[in-house]
Tab-separated table of C-alpha atoms in Angstrom:
chain	number	residue	atom	x	y	z
A	1	MET	CA	-9.668	31.069	-12.017
A	2	ILE	CA	-9.589	28.952	-8.867
A	3	ASP	CA	-10.400	25.757	-10.777
A	4	GLU	CA	-7.313	26.223	-12.955
A	5	LEU	CA	-5.124	26.788	-9.915
A	6	LEU	CA	-6.466	23.721	-8.146
A	7	THR	CA	-5.876	21.409	-11.109
A	8	VAL	CA	-2.493	22.768	-12.222
A	9	ARG	CA	-0.654	22.941	-8.919
A	10	PRO	CA	0.007	19.764	-6.978
A	11	TYR	CA	0.555	20.351	-3.295
A	12	ILE	CA	1.461	18.622	-0.068
A	13	PRO	CA	-1.625	18.135	2.117
A	14	ARG	CA	-1.500	20.050	5.396
A	15	PRO	CA	-4.093	18.210	7.518
A	16	VAL	CA	-2.766	19.611	10.811
A	17	TYR	CA	-3.735	23.115	9.720
A	18	THR	CA	-6.866	22.338	7.744
A	19	GLU	CA	-8.295	20.211	10.559
A	20	ARG	CA	-7.808	23.133	12.961
A	21	ILE	CA	-9.768	25.436	10.650
A	22	LYS	CA	-12.542	23.053	9.499
A	23	PRO	CA	-14.657	23.425	12.681
A	24	PHE	CA	-14.944	27.144	11.894
A	25	ILE	CA	-16.252	26.714	8.336
A	26	ASP	CA	-19.721	28.300	8.052
A	27	LYS	CA	-19.242	30.151	11.327
A	28	GLU	CA	-19.625	33.936	11.512
A	29	ILE	CA	-15.952	34.555	12.066
A	30	ILE	CA	-13.210	35.686	9.707
A	31	LYS	CA	-10.548	33.023	9.334
A	32	VAL	CA	-7.028	34.505	8.936
A	33	ILE	CA	-3.963	32.450	8.047
A	34	SER	CA	-0.767	34.395	8.587
A	35	GLY	CA	2.886	33.579	8.279
A	36	GLN	CA	6.057	34.226	6.370
A	37	ARG	CA	6.067	34.317	2.598
A	38	ARG	CA	6.351	31.002	0.731
A	39	VAL	CA	5.399	28.726	3.661
A	40	GLY	CA	2.182	27.297	2.170
A	41	LYS	CA	-0.637	29.621	3.213
A	42	SER	CA	-2.121	29.639	-0.296
A	43	TYR	CA	-2.138	25.864	-0.454
A	44	ILE	CA	-3.963	25.650	2.857
A	45	LEU	CA	-6.603	27.936	1.332
A	46	PHE	CA	-6.777	25.613	-1.708
A	47	GLN	CA	-7.282	22.608	0.565
A	48	LEU	CA	-10.070	24.395	2.426
A	49	ILE	CA	-11.751	25.199	-0.895
A	50	GLU	CA	-11.614	21.519	-1.828
A	51	GLU	CA	-13.108	20.542	1.554
A	52	ILE	CA	-15.940	23.033	1.088
A	53	ARG	CA	-16.651	21.799	-2.437
A	54	LYS	CA	-16.731	18.195	-1.247
A	55	ALA	CA	-19.304	19.096	1.389
A	56	ASN	CA	-21.278	21.443	-0.882
A	57	PRO	CA	-20.704	21.026	-4.640
A	58	LEU	CA	-22.985	24.006	-5.322
A	59	ALA	CA	-20.928	26.362	-3.149
A	60	ASN	CA	-19.907	29.612	-4.810
A	61	VAL	CA	-16.213	30.243	-4.190
A	62	ILE	CA	-14.937	33.761	-4.757
A	63	TYR	CA	-11.143	33.670	-4.901
A	64	ILE	CA	-8.862	36.713	-4.972
A	65	ASN	CA	-5.080	36.473	-5.047
A	66	LYS	CA	-3.347	39.842	-4.905
A	67	GLU	CA	-0.208	38.335	-6.439
A	68	LEU	CA	-2.083	37.642	-9.694
A	69	LYS	CA	-2.546	40.234	-12.438
A	70	PRO	CA	-6.329	39.716	-12.861
A	71	PHE	CA	-6.864	41.109	-9.358
A	72	GLU	CA	-4.658	44.203	-9.536
A	73	GLN	CA	-7.737	46.472	-9.790
A	74	ILE	CA	-8.722	45.485	-6.241
A	75	THR	CA	-6.703	48.074	-4.361
A	76	ASP	CA	-8.840	49.191	-1.420
A	77	ASP	CA	-11.886	48.347	0.686
A	78	THR	CA	-14.292	49.904	-1.834
A	79	THR	CA	-13.054	47.894	-4.810
A	80	LEU	CA	-12.832	44.720	-2.704
A	81	TYR	CA	-16.396	45.138	-1.473
A	82	ALA	CA	-17.723	45.879	-4.974
A	83	TYR	CA	-15.914	42.862	-6.470
A	84	VAL	CA	-17.266	40.487	-3.844
A	85	LYS	CA	-20.824	41.832	-4.037
A	86	SER	CA	-20.822	41.506	-7.841
A	87	ASN	CA	-19.727	37.860	-7.602
A	88	LEU	CA	-22.199	36.666	-4.951
A	89	ARG	CA	-24.794	34.111	-6.040
A	90	GLN	CA	-28.297	33.918	-4.664
A	91	GLY	CA	-29.624	30.520	-3.568
A	92	THR	CA	-26.286	29.018	-2.568
A	93	LYS	CA	-23.659	29.489	0.117
A	94	ASN	CA	-20.923	31.968	-0.819
A	95	TYR	CA	-17.313	31.663	0.340
A	96	LEU	CA	-14.699	34.386	0.025
A	97	PHE	CA	-10.978	33.575	-0.094
A	98	VAL	CA	-8.481	36.450	-0.269
A	99	ASP	CA	-4.800	35.611	-0.575
A	100	GLU	CA	-2.272	38.285	0.499
A	101	ILE	CA	-4.993	40.529	1.867
A	102	GLN	CA	-2.508	43.017	3.337
A	103	GLU	CA	-2.054	44.313	-0.232
A	104	ILE	CA	-5.574	45.823	-0.097
A	105	GLU	CA	-5.761	49.197	1.627
A	106	HIS	CA	-8.294	49.290	4.496
A	107	PHE	CA	-9.353	45.693	3.727
A	108	GLU	CA	-10.777	45.355	7.246
A	109	LYS	CA	-13.614	47.771	6.439
A	110	ALA	CA	-14.842	45.592	3.568
A	111	LEU	CA	-14.443	42.366	5.542
A	112	ARG	CA	-16.317	43.708	8.562
A	113	SER	CA	-19.182	44.870	6.350
A	114	LEU	CA	-19.366	41.541	4.508
A	115	LEU	CA	-19.321	39.709	7.849
A	116	ALA	CA	-22.064	41.939	9.282
A	117	GLU	CA	-24.184	41.400	6.160
A	118	ASN	CA	-23.688	37.625	6.520
A	119	CYS	CA	-23.361	37.275	2.762
A	120	CYS	CA	-20.301	35.002	2.688
A	121	ASP	CA	-17.964	32.913	4.792
A	122	ILE	CA	-14.593	34.681	4.857
A	123	PHE	CA	-11.076	33.229	4.718
A	124	CYS	CA	-7.921	35.221	4.099
A	125	SER	CA	-4.168	34.927	4.242
A	126	GLY	CA	-1.461	37.473	4.790
A	127	SER	CA	2.278	37.678	5.180
A	128	ASN	CA	2.471	40.506	7.660
A	129	ALA	CA	1.013	39.147	10.892
A	130	ASN	CA	1.726	42.303	12.896
A	131	MET	CA	-0.346	44.355	10.469
A	132	LEU	CA	-3.209	41.840	10.392
A	133	ILE	CA	-3.597	41.434	14.145
A	134	GLY	CA	-6.234	43.782	15.504
A	135	ARG	CA	-7.397	45.041	12.099
A	136	VAL	CA	-9.964	42.401	11.256
A	137	GLY	CA	-12.101	41.987	14.379
A	138	TYR	CA	-14.057	38.790	15.082
A	139	PHE	CA	-11.420	36.555	13.616
A	140	LEU	CA	-9.683	33.254	14.112
A	141	SER	CA	-5.964	33.611	13.445
A	142	LEU	CA	-3.762	30.665	12.559
A	143	LYS	CA	-0.046	31.293	12.191
A	144	ILE	CA	1.861	29.117	9.718
A	145	TYR	CA	5.633	28.568	9.981
């Protein structure tokens, strides 16, 4: 899924934002990109995925976009957690990217558990900054305008 999105959609590089996030890759902290709808949060996630794949071609990227039909079954923390756990790969570094995470009920419970288990590096985006603040815990928040 993510490979198709990366090859089909050209985008404008956002080095100001990606360079601010890169030092936190592979750190035990949840990276949250928040901002208004349609300002480029998804494309910043895509650029981070490309950076990770350049550094580690064997990296396992788990990508969830709540605006896409294939992910409509992920509705709450339980289904999010189960989806991620079923897509983890042993023997390589796992990275989780969730776009529009506010669409998943109680998402913070799944993210906190995944962080505590240290099974993947977590990145997410959301359009409702007020709702995201304080719900994730141990996070780096970057607001996009």
